[in-house]
Every structure is written in structure tokens, then in C-alpha cells.
PDB file of C-alpha atoms in Angstrom:
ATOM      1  CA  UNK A   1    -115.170 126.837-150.948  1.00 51.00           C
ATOM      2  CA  UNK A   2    -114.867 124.023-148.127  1.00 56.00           C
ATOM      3  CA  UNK A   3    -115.599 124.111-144.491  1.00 58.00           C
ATOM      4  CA  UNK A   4    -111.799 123.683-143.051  1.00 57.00           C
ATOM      5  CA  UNK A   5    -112.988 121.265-140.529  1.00 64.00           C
ATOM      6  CA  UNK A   6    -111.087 119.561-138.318  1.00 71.00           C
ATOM      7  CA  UNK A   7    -107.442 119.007-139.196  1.00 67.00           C
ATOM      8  CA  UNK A   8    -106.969 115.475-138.415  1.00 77.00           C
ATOM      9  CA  UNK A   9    -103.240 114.692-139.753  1.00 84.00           C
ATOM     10  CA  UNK A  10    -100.855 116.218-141.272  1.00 87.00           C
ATOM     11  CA  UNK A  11     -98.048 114.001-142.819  1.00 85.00           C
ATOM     12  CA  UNK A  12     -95.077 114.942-145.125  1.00 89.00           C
ATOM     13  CA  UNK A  13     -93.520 112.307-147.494  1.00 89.00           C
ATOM     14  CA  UNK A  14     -90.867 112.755-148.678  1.00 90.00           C
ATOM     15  CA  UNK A  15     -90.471 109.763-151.467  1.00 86.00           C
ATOM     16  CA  UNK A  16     -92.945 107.089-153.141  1.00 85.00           C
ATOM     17  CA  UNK A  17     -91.301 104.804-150.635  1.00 91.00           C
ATOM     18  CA  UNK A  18     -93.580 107.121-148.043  1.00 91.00           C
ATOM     19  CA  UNK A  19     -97.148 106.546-150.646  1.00 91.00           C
ATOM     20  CA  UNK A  20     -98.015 103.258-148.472  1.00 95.00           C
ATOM     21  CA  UNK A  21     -97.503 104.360-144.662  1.00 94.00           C
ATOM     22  CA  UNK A  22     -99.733 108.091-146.019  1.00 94.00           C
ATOM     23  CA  UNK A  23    -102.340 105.727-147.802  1.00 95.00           C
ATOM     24  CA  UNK A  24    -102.657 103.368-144.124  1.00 95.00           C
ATOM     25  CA  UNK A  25    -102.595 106.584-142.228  1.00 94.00           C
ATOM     26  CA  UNK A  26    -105.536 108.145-144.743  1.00 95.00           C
ATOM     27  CA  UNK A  27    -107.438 105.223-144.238  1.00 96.00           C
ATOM     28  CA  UNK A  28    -107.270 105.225-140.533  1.00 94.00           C
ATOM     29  CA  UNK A  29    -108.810 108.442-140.471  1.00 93.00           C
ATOM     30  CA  UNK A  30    -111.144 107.951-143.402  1.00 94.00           C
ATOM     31  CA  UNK A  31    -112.924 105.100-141.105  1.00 92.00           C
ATOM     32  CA  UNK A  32    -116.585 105.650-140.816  1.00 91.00           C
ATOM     33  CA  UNK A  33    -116.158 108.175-143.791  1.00 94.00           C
ATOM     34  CA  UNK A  34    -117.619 106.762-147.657  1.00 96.00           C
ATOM     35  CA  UNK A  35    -116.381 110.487-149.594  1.00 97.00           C
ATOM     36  CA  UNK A  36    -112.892 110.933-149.588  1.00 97.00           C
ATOM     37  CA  UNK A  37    -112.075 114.183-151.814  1.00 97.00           C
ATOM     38  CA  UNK A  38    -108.385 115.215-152.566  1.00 97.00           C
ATOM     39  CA  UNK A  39    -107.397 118.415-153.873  1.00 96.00           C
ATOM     40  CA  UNK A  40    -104.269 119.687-155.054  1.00 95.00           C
ATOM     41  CA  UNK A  41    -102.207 121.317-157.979  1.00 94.00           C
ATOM     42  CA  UNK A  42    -101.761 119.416-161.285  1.00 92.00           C
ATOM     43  CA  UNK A  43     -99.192 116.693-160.592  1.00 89.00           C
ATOM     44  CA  UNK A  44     -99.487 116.631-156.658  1.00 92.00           C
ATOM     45  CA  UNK A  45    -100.145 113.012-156.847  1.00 92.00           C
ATOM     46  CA  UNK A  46    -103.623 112.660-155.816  1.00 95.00           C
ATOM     47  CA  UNK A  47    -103.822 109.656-158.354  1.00 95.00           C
ATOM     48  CA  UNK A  48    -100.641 107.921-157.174  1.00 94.00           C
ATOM     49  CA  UNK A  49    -102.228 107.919-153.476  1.00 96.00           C
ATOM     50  CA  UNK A  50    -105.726 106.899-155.087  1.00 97.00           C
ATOM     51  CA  UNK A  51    -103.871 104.007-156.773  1.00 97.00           C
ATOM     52  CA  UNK A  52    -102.012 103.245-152.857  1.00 97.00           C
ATOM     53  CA  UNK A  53    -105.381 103.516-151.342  1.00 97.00           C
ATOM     54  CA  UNK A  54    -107.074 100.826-153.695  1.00 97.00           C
ATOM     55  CA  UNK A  55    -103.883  98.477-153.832  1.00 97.00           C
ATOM     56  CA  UNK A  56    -104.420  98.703-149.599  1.00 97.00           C
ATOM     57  CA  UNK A  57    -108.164  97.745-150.202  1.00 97.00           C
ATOM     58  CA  UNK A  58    -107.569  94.798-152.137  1.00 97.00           C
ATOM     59  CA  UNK A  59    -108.274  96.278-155.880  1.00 97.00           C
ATOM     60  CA  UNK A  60    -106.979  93.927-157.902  1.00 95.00           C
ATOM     61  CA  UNK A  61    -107.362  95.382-161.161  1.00 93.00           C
ATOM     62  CA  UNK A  62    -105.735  98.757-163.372  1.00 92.00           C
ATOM     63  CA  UNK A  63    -106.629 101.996-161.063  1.00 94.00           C
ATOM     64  CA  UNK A  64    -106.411 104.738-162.993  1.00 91.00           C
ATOM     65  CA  UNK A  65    -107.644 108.742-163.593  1.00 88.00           C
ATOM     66  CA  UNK A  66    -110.737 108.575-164.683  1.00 85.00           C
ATOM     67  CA  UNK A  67    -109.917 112.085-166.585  1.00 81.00           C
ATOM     68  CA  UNK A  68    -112.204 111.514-169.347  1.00 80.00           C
ATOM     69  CA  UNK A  69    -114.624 108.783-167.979  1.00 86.00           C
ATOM     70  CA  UNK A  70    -115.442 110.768-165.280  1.00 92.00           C
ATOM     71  CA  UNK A  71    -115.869 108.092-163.196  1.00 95.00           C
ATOM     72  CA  UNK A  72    -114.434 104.447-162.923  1.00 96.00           C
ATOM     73  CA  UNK A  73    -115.486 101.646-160.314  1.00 96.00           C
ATOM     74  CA  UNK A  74    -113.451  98.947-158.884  1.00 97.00           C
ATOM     75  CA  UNK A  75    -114.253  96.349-156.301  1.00 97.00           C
ATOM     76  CA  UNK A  76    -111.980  95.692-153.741  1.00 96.00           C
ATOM     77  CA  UNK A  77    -110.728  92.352-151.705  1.00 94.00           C
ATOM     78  CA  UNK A  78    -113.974  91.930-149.366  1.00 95.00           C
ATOM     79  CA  UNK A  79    -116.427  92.671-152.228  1.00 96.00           C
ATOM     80  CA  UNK A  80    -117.165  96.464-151.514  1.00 96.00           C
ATOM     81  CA  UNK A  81    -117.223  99.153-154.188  1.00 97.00           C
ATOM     82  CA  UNK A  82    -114.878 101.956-154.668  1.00 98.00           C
ATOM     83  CA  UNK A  83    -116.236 105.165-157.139  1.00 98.00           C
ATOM     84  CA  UNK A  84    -113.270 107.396-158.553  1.00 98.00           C
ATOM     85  CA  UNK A  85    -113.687 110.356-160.008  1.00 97.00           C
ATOM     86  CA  UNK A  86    -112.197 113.008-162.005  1.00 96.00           C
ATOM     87  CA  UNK A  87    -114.073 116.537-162.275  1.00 96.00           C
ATOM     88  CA  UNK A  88    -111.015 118.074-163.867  1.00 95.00           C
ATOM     89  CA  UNK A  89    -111.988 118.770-166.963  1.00 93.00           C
ATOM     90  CA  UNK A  90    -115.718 119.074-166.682  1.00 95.00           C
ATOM     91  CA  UNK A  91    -117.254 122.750-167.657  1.00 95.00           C
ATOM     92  CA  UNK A  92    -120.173 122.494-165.374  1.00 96.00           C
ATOM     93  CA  UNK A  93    -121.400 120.997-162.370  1.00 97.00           C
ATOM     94  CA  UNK A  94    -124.233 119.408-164.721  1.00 96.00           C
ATOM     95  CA  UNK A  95    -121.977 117.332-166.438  1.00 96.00           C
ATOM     96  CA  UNK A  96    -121.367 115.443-162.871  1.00 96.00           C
ATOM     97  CA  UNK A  97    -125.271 115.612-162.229  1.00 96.00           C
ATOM     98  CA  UNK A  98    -125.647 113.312-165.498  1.00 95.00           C
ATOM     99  CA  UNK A  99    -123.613 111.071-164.741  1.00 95.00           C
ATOM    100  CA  UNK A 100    -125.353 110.497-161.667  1.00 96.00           C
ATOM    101  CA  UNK A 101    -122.919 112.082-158.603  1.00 97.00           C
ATOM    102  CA  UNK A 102    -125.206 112.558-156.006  1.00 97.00           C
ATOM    103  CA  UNK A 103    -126.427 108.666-156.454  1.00 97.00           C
ATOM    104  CA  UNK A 104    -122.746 107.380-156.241  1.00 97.00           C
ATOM    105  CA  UNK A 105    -122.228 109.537-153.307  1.00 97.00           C
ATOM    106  CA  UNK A 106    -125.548 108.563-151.455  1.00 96.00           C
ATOM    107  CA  UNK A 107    -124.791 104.953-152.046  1.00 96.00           C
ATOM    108  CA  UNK A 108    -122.437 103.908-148.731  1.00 95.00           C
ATOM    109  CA  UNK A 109    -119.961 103.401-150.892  1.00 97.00           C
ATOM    110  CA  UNK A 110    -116.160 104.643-151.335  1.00 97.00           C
ATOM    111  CA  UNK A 111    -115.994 107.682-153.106  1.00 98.00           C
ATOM    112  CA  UNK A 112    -111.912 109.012-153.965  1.00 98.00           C
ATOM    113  CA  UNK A 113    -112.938 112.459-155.708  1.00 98.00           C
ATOM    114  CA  UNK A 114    -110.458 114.451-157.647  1.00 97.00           C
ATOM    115  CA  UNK A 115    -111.226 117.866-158.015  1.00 96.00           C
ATOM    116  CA  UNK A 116    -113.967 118.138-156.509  1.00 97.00           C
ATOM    117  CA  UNK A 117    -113.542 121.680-156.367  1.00 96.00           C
ATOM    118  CA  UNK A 118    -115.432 121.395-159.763  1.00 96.00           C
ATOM    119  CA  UNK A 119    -118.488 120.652-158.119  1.00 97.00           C
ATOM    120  CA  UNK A 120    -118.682 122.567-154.711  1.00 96.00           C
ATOM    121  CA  UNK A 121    -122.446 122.288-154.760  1.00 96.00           C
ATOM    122  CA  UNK A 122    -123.031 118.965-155.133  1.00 97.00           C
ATOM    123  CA  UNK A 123    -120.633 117.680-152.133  1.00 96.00           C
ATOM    124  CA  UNK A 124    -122.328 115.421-149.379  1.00 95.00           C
ATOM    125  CA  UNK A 125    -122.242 117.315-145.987  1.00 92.00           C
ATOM    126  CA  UNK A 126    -119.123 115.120-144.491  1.00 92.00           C
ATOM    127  CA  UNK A 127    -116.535 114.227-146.174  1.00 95.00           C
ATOM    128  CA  UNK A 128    -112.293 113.963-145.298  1.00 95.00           C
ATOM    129  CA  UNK A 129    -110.772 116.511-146.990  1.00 96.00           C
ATOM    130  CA  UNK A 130    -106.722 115.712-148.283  1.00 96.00           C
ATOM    131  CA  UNK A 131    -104.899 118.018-149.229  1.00 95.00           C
ATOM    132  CA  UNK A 132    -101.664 117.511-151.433  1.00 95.00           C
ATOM    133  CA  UNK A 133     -98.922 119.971-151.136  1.00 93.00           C
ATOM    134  CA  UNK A 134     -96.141 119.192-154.038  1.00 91.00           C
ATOM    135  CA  UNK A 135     -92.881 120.782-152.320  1.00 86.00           C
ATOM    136  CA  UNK A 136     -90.474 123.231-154.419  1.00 80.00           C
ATOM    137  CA  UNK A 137     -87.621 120.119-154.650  1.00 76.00           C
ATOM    138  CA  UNK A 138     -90.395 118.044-156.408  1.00 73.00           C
ATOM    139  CA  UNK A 139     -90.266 114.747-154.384  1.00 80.00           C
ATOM    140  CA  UNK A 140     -91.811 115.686-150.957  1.00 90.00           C
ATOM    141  CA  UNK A 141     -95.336 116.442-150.327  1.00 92.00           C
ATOM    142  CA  UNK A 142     -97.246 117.149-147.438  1.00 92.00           C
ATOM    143  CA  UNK A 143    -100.625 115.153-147.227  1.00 92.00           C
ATOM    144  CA  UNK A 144    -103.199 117.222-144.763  1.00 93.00           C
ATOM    145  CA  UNK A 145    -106.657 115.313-143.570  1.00 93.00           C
ATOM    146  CA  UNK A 146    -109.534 117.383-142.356  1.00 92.00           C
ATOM    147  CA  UNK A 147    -112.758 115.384-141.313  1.00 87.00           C
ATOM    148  CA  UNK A 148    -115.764 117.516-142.323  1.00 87.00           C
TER     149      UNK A 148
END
């Protein structure tokens, strides 16, 4: 489904108290990168971090899943745009196509992609890649970052 890339980090948290150190460290690595896509099971907390990333950018407004939107933009501190999606529930890769996907992603702008897994044909050729592993004691989770 993806290329695997080059593991860049690997990074276990093990309470919220962790979200804003793993959001700084994403965005280290994410530097020079406009697709970020993060993949993981239902409840992982891909939005949470999402929501860290944009508070660390400056987003002043509600971030949210864009579950049923598809997409929502926000504009953070220095002006910039940030494009969020959520492919979870879409049926086909269409659906993403309509909406205009490969436009957001061609645009030099910040893309945070949940489950993009959806669409595995429509992804730009580099991207970072985060992974989010829920442990079995339901607090920790172990954030990978591979730079593709």
C-alpha cells in the first residue's frame, strides 16, 4: 500500500501531557514536506495530534475531523493554509477526486490526511508517513515518521 520509506522517528507517548513534545518533533521532520498523512486504528488519536499540530502553527480557530466534510481549511499564525482531511468514510477514491484532492495537494500547502489509505492512488509521490500505534493499556502510543 505505501512505500515504507525512511523511518525517521519513532516516539512513544505515553499521556496527552506527551501530544505537544510528538506534535514539535512531527513538525521538525515534516520541514520541507506540504502532505502529512497519518494512519492508524479507529481511536489512535490521529485527530488529537492534528488538533496539537495546528494549535503549534498558530490555528486559532475549532480544529476538528472533517469526517463528513471531507475536508476543512484553517489558516494558521503567519497566514499559510492548512487542508485536513478525512477519507474515512468515503466509498471510492472518486468521491476525493470531486472534491478536488489532487488540487489541494498540488497547492504548497499543508495537507494532515486521515486515512489516506482510502485513496492510495491519488497520493503525491512524497509525503511523511505517521503512524499511530494505540498500546493494549489504552494511554500510550507510539508515533512512527517515515519521509517518503
Amino acid at each position: 500500500m505505501y512505500n515504507t520509506g525512511v523511518q525517521k522517528a519513532q516516539l512513544r507517548m505515553s499521556s496527552l501531557e506527551d501530544l505537544p513534545a510528538a506534535a514539535s518533533v512531527l513538525l521538525e521532520h515534516a520541514k520541507g514536506t506540504s502532505t502529512l498523512l497519518f494512519e492508524g486504528p479507529m481511536g489512535a488519536g490521529k485527530t488529537t495530534l492534528i488538533k496539537e499540530v495546528c494549535k503549534q502553527l498558530g490555528v486559532q480557530e475549532n480544529v476538528s475531523s472533517p469526517t463528513f466534510a471531507l475536508v476543512n481549511e484553517y489558516e494558521t499564525g503567519s497566514g499559510n493554509l492548512i487542508y485536513h482531511f478525512d477519507f474515512y468514510r468515503i466509498q471510492e477514491e472518486r468521491e476525493a477526486l470531486d472534491i478536488g484532492a489532487l488540487e489541494y495537494f498540488d497547492s504548497g500547502q499543508l495537507c494532515l490526511v486521515e486515512w489516506p489509505s482510502m485513496i492510495p492512488n491519488l497520493l503525491p509521490e512524497h509525503y511523511l508517513l505517521v503512524v499511530l500505534q494505540p498500546s493494549n493499556n489504552g494511554e500510550e502510543r507510539t508515533m512512527t515518521i517515515n519521509h517518503i
